[in-house]
PDB file of C-alpha atoms and ligand atoms in Angstrom:
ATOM      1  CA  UNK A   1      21.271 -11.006  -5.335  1.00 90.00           C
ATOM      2  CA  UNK A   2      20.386 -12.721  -2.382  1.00 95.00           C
ATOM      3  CA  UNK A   3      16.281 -13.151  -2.593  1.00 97.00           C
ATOM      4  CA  UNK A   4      15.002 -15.973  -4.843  1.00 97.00           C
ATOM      5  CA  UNK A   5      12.968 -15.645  -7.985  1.00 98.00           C
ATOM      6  CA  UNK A   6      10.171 -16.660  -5.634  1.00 98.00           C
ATOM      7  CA  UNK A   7      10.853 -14.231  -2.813  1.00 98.00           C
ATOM      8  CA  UNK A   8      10.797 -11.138  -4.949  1.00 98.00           C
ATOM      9  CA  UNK A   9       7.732 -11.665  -7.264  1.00 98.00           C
ATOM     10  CA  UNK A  10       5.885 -11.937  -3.714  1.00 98.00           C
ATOM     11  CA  UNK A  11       7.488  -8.721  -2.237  1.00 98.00           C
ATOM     12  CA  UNK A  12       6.258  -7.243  -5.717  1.00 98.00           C
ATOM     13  CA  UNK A  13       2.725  -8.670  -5.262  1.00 98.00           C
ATOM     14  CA  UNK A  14       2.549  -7.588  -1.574  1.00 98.00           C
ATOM     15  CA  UNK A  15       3.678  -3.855  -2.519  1.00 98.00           C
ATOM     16  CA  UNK A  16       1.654  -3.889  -5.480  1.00 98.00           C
ATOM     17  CA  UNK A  17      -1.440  -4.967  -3.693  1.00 98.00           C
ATOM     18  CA  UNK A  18      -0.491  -2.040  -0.705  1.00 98.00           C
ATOM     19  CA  UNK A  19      -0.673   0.501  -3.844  1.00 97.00           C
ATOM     20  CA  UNK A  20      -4.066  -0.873  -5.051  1.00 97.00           C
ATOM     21  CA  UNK A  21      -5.757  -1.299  -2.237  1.00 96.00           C
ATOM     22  CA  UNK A  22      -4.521   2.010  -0.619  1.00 96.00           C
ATOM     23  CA  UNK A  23      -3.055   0.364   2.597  1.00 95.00           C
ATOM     24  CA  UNK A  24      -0.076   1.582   4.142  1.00 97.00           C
ATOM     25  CA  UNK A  25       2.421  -1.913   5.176  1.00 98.00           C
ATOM     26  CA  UNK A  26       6.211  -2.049   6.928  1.00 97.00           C
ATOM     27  CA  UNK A  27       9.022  -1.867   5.017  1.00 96.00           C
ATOM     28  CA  UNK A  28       9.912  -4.939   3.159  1.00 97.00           C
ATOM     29  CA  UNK A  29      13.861  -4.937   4.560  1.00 96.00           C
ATOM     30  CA  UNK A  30      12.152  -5.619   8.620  1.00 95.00           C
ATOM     31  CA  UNK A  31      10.925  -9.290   6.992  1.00 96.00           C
ATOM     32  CA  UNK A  32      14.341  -9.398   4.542  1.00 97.00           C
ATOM     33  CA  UNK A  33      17.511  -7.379   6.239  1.00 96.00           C
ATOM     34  CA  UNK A  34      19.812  -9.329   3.544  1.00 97.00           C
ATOM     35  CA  UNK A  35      18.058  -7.831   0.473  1.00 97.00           C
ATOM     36  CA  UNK A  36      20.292  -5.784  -2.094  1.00 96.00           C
ATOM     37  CA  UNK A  37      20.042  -3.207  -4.410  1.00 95.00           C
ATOM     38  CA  UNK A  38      20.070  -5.541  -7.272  1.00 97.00           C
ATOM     39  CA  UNK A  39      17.144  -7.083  -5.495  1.00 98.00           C
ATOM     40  CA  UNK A  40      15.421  -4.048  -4.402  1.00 98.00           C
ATOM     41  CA  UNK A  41      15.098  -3.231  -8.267  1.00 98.00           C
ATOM     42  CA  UNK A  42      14.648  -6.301  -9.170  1.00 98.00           C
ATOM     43  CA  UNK A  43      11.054  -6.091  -7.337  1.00 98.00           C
ATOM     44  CA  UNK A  44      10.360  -2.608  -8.707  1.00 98.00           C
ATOM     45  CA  UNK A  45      10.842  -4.637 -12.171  1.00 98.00           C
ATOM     46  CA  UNK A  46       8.414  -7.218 -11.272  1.00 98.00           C
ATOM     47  CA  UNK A  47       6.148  -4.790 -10.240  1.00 98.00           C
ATOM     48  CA  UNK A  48       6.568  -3.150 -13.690  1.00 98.00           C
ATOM     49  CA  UNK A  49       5.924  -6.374 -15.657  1.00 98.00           C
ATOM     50  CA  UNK A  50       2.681  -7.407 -13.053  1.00 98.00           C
ATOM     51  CA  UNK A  51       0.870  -3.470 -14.410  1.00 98.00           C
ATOM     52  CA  UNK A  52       2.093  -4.290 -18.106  1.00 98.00           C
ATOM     53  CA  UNK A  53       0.689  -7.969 -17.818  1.00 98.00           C
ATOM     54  CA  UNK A  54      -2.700  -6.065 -17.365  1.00 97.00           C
ATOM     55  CA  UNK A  55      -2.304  -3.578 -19.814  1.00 98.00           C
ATOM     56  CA  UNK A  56      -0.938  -0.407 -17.909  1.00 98.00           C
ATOM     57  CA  UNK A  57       1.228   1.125 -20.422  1.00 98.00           C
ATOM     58  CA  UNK A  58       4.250   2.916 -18.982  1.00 98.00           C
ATOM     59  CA  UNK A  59       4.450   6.075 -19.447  1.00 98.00           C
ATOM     60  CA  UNK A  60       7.967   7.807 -18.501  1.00 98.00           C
ATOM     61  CA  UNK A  61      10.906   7.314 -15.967  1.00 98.00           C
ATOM     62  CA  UNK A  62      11.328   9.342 -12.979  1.00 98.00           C
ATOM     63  CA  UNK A  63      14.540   9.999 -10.649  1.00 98.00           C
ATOM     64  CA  UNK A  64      13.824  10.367  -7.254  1.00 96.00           C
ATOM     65  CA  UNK A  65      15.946  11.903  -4.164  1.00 94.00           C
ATOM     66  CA  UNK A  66      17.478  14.452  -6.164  1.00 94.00           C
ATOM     67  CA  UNK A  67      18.210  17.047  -4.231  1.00 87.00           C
ATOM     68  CA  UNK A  68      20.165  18.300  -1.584  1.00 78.00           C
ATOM     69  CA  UNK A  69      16.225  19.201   0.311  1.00 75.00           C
ATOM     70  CA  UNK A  70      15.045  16.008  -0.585  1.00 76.00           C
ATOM     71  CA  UNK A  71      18.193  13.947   0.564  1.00 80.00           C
ATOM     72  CA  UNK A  72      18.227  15.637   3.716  1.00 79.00           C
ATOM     73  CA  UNK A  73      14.661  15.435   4.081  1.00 74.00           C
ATOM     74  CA  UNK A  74      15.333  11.576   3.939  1.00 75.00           C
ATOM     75  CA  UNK A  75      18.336  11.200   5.098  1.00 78.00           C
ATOM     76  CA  UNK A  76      19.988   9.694   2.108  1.00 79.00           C
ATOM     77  CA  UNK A  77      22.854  10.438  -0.027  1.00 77.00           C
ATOM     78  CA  UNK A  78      21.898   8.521  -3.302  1.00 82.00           C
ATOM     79  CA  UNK A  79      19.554   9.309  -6.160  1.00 93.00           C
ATOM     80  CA  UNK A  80      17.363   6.289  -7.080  1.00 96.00           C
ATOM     81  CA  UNK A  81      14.860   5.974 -10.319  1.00 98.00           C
ATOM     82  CA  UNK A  82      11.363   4.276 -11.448  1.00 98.00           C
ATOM     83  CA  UNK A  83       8.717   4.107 -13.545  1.00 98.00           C
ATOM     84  CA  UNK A  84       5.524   6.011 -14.551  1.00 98.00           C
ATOM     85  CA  UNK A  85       1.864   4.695 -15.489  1.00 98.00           C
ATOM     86  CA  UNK A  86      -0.207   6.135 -17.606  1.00 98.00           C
ATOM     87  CA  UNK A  87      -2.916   5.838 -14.539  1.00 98.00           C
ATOM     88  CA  UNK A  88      -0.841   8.239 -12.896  1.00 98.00           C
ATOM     89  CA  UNK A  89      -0.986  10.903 -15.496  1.00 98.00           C
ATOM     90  CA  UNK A  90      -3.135  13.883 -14.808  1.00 98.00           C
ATOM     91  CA  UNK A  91      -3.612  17.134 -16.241  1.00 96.00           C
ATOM     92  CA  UNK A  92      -2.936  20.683 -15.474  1.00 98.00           C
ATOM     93  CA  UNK A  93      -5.570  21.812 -12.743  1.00 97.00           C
ATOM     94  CA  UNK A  94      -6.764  18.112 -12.389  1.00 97.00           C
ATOM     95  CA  UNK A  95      -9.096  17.128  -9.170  1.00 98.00           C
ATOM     96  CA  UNK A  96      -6.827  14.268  -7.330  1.00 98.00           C
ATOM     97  CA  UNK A  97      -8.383  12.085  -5.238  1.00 97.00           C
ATOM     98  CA  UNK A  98      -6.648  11.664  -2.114  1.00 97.00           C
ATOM     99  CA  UNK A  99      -9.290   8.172  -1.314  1.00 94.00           C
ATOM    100  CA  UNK A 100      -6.894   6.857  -3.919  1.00 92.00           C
ATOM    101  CA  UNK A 101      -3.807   7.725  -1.948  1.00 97.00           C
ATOM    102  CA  UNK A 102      -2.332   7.095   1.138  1.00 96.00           C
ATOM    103  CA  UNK A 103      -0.318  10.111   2.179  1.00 96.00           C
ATOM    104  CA  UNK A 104       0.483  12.329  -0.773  1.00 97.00           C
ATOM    105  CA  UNK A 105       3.300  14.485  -1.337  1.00 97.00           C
ATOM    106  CA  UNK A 106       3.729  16.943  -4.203  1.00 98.00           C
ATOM    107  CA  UNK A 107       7.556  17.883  -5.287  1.00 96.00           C
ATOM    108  CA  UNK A 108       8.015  20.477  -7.945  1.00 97.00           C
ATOM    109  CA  UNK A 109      10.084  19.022 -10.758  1.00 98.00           C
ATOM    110  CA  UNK A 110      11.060  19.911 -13.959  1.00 98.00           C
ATOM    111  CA  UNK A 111      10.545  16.942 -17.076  1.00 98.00           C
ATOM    112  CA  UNK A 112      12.713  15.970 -20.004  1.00 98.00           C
ATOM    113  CA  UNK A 113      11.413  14.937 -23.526  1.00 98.00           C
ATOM    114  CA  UNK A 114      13.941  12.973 -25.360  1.00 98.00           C
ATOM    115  CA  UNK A 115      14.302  13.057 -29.622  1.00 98.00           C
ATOM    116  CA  UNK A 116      17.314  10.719 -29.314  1.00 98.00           C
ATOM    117  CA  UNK A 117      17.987   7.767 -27.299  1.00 98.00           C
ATOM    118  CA  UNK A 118      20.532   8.193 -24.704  1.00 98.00           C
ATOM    119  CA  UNK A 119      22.749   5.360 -22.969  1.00 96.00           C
ATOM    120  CA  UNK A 120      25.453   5.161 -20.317  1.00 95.00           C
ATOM    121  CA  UNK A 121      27.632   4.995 -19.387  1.00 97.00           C
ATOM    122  CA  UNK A 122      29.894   8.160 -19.925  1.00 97.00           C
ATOM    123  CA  UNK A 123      26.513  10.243 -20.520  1.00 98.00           C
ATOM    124  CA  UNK A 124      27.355  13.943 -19.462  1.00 98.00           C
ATOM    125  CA  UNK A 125      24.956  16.843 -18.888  1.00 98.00           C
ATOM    126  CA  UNK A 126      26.065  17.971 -23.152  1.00 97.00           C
ATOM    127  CA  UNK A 127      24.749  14.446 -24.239  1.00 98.00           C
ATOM    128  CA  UNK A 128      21.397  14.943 -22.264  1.00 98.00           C
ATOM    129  CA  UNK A 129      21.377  18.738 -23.793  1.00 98.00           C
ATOM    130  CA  UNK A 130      21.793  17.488 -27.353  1.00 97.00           C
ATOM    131  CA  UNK A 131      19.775  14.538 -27.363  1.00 98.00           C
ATOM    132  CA  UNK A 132      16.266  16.694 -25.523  1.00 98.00           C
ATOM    133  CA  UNK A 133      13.374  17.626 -27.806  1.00 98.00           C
ATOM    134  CA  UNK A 134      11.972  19.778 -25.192  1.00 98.00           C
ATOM    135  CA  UNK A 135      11.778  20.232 -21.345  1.00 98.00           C
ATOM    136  CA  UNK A 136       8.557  21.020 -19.455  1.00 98.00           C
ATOM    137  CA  UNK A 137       7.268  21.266 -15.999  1.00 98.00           C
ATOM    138  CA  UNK A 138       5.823  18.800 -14.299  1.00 98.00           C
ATOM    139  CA  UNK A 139       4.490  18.256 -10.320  1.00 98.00           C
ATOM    140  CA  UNK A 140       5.150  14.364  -9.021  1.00 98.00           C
ATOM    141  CA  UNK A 141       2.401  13.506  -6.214  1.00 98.00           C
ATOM    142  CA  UNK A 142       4.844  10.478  -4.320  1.00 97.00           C
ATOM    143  CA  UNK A 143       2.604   8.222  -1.778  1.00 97.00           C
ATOM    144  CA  UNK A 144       5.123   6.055  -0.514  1.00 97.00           C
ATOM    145  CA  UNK A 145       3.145   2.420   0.539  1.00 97.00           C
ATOM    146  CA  UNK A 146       5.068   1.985   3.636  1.00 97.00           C
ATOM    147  CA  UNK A 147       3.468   3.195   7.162  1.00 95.00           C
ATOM    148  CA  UNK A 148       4.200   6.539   8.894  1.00 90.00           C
ATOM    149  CA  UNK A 149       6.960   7.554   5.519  1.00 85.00           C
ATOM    150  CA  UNK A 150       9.612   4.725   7.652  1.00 87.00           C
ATOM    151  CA  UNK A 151      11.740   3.219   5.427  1.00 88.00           C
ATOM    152  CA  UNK A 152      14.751   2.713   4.094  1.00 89.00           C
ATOM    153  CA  UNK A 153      16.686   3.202   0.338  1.00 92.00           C
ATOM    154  CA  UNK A 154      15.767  -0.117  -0.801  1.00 95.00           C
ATOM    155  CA  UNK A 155      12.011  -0.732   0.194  1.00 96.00           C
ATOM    156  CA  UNK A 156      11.764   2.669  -1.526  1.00 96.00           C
ATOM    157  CA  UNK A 157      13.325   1.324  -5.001  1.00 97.00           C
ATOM    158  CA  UNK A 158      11.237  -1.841  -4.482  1.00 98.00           C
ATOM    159  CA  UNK A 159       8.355   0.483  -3.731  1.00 98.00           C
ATOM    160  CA  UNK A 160       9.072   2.123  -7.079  1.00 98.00           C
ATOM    161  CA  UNK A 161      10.667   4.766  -5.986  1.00 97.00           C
ATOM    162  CA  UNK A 162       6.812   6.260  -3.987  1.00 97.00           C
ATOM    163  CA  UNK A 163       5.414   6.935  -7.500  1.00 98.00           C
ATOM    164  CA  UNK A 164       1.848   7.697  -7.566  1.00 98.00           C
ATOM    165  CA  UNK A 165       0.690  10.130  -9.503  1.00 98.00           C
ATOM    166  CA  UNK A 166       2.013  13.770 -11.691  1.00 98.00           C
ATOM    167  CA  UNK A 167       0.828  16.530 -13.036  1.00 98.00           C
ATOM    168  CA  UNK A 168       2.025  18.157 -16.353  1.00 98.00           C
ATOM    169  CA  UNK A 169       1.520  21.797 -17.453  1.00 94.00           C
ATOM    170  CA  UNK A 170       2.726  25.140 -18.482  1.00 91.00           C
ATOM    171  CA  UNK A 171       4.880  25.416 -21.900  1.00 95.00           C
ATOM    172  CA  UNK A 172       7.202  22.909 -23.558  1.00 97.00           C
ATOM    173  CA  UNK A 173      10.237  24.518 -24.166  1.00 98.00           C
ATOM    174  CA  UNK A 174      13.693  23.978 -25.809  1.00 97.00           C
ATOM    175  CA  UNK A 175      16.834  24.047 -23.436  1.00 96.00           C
ATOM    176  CA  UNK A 176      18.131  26.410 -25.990  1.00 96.00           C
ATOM    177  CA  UNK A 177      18.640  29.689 -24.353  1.00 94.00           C
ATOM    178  CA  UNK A 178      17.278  28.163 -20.359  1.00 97.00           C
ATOM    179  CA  UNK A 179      19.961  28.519 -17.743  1.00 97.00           C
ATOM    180  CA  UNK A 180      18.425  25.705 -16.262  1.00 98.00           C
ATOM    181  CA  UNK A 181      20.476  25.832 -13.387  1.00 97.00           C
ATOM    182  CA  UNK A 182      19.210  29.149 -12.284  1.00 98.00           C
ATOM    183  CA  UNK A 183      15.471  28.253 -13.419  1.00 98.00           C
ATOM    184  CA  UNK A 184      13.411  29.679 -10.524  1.00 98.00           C
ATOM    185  CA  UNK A 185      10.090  27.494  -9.027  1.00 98.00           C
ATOM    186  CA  UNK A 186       7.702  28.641  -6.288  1.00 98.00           C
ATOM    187  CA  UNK A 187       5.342  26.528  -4.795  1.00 98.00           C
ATOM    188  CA  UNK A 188       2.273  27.654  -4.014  1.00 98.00           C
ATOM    189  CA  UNK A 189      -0.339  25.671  -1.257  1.00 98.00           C
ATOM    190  CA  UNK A 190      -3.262  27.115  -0.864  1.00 98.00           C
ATOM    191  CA  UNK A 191      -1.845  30.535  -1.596  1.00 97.00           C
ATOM    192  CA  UNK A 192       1.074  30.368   0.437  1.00 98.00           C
ATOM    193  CA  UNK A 193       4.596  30.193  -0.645  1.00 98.00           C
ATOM    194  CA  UNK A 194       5.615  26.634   1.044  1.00 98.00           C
ATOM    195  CA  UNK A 195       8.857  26.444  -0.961  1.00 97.00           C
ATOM    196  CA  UNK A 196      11.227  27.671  -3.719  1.00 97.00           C
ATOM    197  CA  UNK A 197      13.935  26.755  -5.437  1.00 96.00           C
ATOM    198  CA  UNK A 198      16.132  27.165  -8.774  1.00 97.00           C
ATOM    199  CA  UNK A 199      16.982  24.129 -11.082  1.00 97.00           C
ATOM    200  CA  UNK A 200      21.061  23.517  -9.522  1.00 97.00           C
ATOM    201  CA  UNK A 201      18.977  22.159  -6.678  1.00 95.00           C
ATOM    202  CA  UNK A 202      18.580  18.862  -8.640  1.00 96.00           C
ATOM    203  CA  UNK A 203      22.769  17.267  -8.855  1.00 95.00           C
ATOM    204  CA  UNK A 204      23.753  21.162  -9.616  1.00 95.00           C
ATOM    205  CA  UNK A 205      21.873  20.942 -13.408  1.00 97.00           C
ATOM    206  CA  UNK A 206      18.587  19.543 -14.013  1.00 98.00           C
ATOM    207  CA  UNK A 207      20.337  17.327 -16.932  1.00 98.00           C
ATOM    208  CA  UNK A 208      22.656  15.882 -15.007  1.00 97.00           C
ATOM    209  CA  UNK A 209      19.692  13.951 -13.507  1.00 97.00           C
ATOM    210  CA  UNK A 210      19.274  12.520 -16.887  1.00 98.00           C
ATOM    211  CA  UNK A 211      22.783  11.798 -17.584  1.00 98.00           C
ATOM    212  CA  UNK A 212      22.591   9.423 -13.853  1.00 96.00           C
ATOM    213  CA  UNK A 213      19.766   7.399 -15.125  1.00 97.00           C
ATOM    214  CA  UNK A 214      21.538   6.894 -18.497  1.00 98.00           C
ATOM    215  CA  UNK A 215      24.684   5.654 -16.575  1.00 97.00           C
ATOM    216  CA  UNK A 216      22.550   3.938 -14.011  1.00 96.00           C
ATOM    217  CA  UNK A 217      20.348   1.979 -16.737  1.00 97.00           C
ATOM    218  CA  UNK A 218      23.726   1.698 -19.171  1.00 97.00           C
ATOM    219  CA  UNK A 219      24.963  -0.024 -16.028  1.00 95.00           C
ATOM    220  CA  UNK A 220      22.696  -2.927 -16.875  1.00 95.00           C
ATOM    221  CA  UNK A 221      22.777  -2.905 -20.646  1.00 97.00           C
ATOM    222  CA  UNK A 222      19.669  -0.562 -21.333  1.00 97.00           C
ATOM    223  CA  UNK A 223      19.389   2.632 -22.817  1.00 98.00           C
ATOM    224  CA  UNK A 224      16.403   5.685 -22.794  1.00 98.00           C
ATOM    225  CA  UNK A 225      14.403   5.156 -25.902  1.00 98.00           C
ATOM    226  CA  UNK A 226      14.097   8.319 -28.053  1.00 98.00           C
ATOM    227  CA  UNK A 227      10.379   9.761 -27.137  1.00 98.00           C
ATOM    228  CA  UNK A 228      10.544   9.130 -22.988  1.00 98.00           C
ATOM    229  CA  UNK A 229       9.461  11.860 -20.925  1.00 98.00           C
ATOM    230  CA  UNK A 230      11.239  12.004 -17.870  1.00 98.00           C
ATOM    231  CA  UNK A 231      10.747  13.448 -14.907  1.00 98.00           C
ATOM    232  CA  UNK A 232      14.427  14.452 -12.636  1.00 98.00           C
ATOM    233  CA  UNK A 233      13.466  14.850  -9.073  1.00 96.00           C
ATOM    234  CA  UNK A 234      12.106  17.326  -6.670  1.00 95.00           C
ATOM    235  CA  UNK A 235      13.686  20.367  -6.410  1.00 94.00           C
ATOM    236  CA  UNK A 236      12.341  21.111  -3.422  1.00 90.00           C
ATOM    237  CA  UNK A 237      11.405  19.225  -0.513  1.00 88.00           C
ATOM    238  CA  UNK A 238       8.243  17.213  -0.964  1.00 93.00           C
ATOM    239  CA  UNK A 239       4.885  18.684   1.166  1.00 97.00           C
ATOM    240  CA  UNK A 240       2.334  16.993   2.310  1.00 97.00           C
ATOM    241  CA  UNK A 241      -1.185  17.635   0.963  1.00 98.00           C
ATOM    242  CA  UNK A 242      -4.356  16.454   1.862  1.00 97.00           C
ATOM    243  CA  UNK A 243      -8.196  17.225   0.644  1.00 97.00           C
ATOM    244  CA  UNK A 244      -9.164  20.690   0.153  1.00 97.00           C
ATOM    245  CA  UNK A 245      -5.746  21.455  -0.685  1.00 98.00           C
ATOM    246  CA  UNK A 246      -4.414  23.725  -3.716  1.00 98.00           C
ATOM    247  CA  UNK A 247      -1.168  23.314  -4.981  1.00 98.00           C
ATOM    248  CA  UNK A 248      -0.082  25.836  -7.529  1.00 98.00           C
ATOM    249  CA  UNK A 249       3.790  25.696  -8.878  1.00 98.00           C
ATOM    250  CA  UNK A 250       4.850  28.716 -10.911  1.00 98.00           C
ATOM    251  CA  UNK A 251       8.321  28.181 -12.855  1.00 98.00           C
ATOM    252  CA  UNK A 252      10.581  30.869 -14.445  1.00 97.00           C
ATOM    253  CA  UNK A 253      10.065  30.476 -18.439  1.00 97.00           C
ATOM    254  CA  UNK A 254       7.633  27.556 -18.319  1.00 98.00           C
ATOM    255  CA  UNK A 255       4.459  28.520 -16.848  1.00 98.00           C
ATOM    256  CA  UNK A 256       2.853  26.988 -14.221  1.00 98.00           C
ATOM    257  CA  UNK A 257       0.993  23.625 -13.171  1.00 98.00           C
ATOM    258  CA  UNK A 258      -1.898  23.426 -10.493  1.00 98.00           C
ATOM    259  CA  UNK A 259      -4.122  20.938  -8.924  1.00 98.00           C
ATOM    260  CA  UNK A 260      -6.435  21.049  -6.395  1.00 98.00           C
ATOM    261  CA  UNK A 261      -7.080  17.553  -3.907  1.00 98.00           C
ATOM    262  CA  UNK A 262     -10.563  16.208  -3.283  1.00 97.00           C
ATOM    263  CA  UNK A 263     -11.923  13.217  -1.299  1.00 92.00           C
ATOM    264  CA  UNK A 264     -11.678  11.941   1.744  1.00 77.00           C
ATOM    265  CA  UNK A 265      -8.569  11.659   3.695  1.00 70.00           C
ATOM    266  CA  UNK A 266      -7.400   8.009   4.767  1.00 60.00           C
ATOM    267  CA  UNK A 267      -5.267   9.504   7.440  1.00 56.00           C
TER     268      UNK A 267
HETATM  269  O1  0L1 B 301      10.470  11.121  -6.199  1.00 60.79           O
HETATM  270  C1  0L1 B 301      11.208  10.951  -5.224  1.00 60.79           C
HETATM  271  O2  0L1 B 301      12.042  11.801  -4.861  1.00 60.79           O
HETATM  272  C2  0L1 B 301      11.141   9.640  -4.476  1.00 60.79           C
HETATM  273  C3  0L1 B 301      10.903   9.866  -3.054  1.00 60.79           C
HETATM  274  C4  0L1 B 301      10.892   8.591  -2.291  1.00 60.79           C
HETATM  275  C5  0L1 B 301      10.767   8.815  -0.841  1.00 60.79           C
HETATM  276  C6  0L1 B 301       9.449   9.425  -0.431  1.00 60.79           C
HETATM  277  O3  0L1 B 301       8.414   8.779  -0.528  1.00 60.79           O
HETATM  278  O4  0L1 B 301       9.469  10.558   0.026  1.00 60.79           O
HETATM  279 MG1   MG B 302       9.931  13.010  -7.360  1.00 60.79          MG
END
């Protein structure tokens, strides 16, 4: 690591604070070009432990920059994780107010329910498989907190990964029986097909999303609890809504989830 103790619990303050208060700010690496991935998520931690001081319970895990769209689409090559708030929950055909964003995008994404914990490393796609109480689907609304989307890998981690809000719906399902590798999504804005895709967009299997965040957290001693829903990445690239949008995300065998966006725009 190469920011203090001190350093990083302000970065997590100042990002925090940028969520809150709904104002876009530079990314943190212009102010610290020596900070490291170890220090990147060591401010998404401290960010995680400033919500949970004031009783935001958290909610699920999410992988981010899953998929081929979405790493081009950023120009990355690596898959990073995060955390989800209960605040951020909302329900199938939920109102979202965009005054509480900055400049959402939805990603369609299919979710994972564990009934057993899971911990790297070593986890495979059959560990994931065996250990999943049920899948379901599940839209992630990322705002990312740093101005005009430019950043880099680690002010994203440290940003916590652009988590903001998501959007559960359709029909819980076992794996049993899903090629989820060929499961089909189309997205849907205001009536127009903006995107599909099929579940091999995420790491070639859905799963295998799952298995990389075991490994990844293993990597530091921790393991997935039994019970944690988590959410694997957009399978398609992430589109930008705004108010008086509808966003409407059918998916083979699961149903579909919707939302509509109200408020006034801060962009
Ligand atoms: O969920 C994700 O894929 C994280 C995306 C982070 C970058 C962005 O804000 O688009
Ligand atoms: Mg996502």
């Amino acid at each position: 690591m190469n920011l203090s103790t001190a350093i990083i619990e302000q970065l997590a303050e100042h990002l925090e604070n940028a969520e809150l208060k709904r104002e876009a700010v530079a990314k943190i690496t212009d102010a610290h070009p020596d900070m490291d991935w170890e220090d990147a998520y060591a401010i998404q931690d401290a960010i995680r432990r400033r919500k949970i001081a004031r009783g935001v319970r958290i909610a699920g895990l999410k992988m981010g920059l899953t998929s081929f769209a979405k790493m081009k689409q950023m120009g990355v090559s690596d898959p990073i994780h995060g955390f989800l708030t209960d605040y951020g929950s909302c329900l199938d055909g939920a109102a979202i107010d965009v005054g509480g964003l900055i400049h959402p995008k939805v990603e369609a994404e299919i979710a994972f329910v564990l009934k057993h914990p899971l911990k790297g490393p070593g986890c495979h796609i059959g560990d994931v498989l065996a250990a999943t109480d049920f899948i379901l689907p599940a839209v992630e609304v990322i705002d990312s907190r740093y101005e005009n989307f430019r950043f880099d890998l680690k002010s994203v981690i440290a940003d916590n990964t652009s988590s903001a809000r998501y959007v559960t719906g359709g029909q819980m399902r076992s794996p049993v029986g899903i090629d989820l590798k060929c499961l089909g999504v189309v997205l849907e804005k205001n009536g127009e097909v903006v995107a599909t895709a099929a579940g091999a967009a995420v790491l070639g299997h859905p799963a295998q999303s799952v298995a990389m965040l075991a490994n990844m957290l293993g990597a530091k001693g921790q393991e997935i609890p039994a019970g944690t829903f988590i959410m694997t990445g957009g399978m398609t690239e992430a589109i930008a809504v705004e108010a008086g949008d509808h966003i409407s995300v059918r998916y083979q065998h699961l149903g579909s989830v919707s939302m509509r966006f109200v408020g006034t725009n801060n962009h």
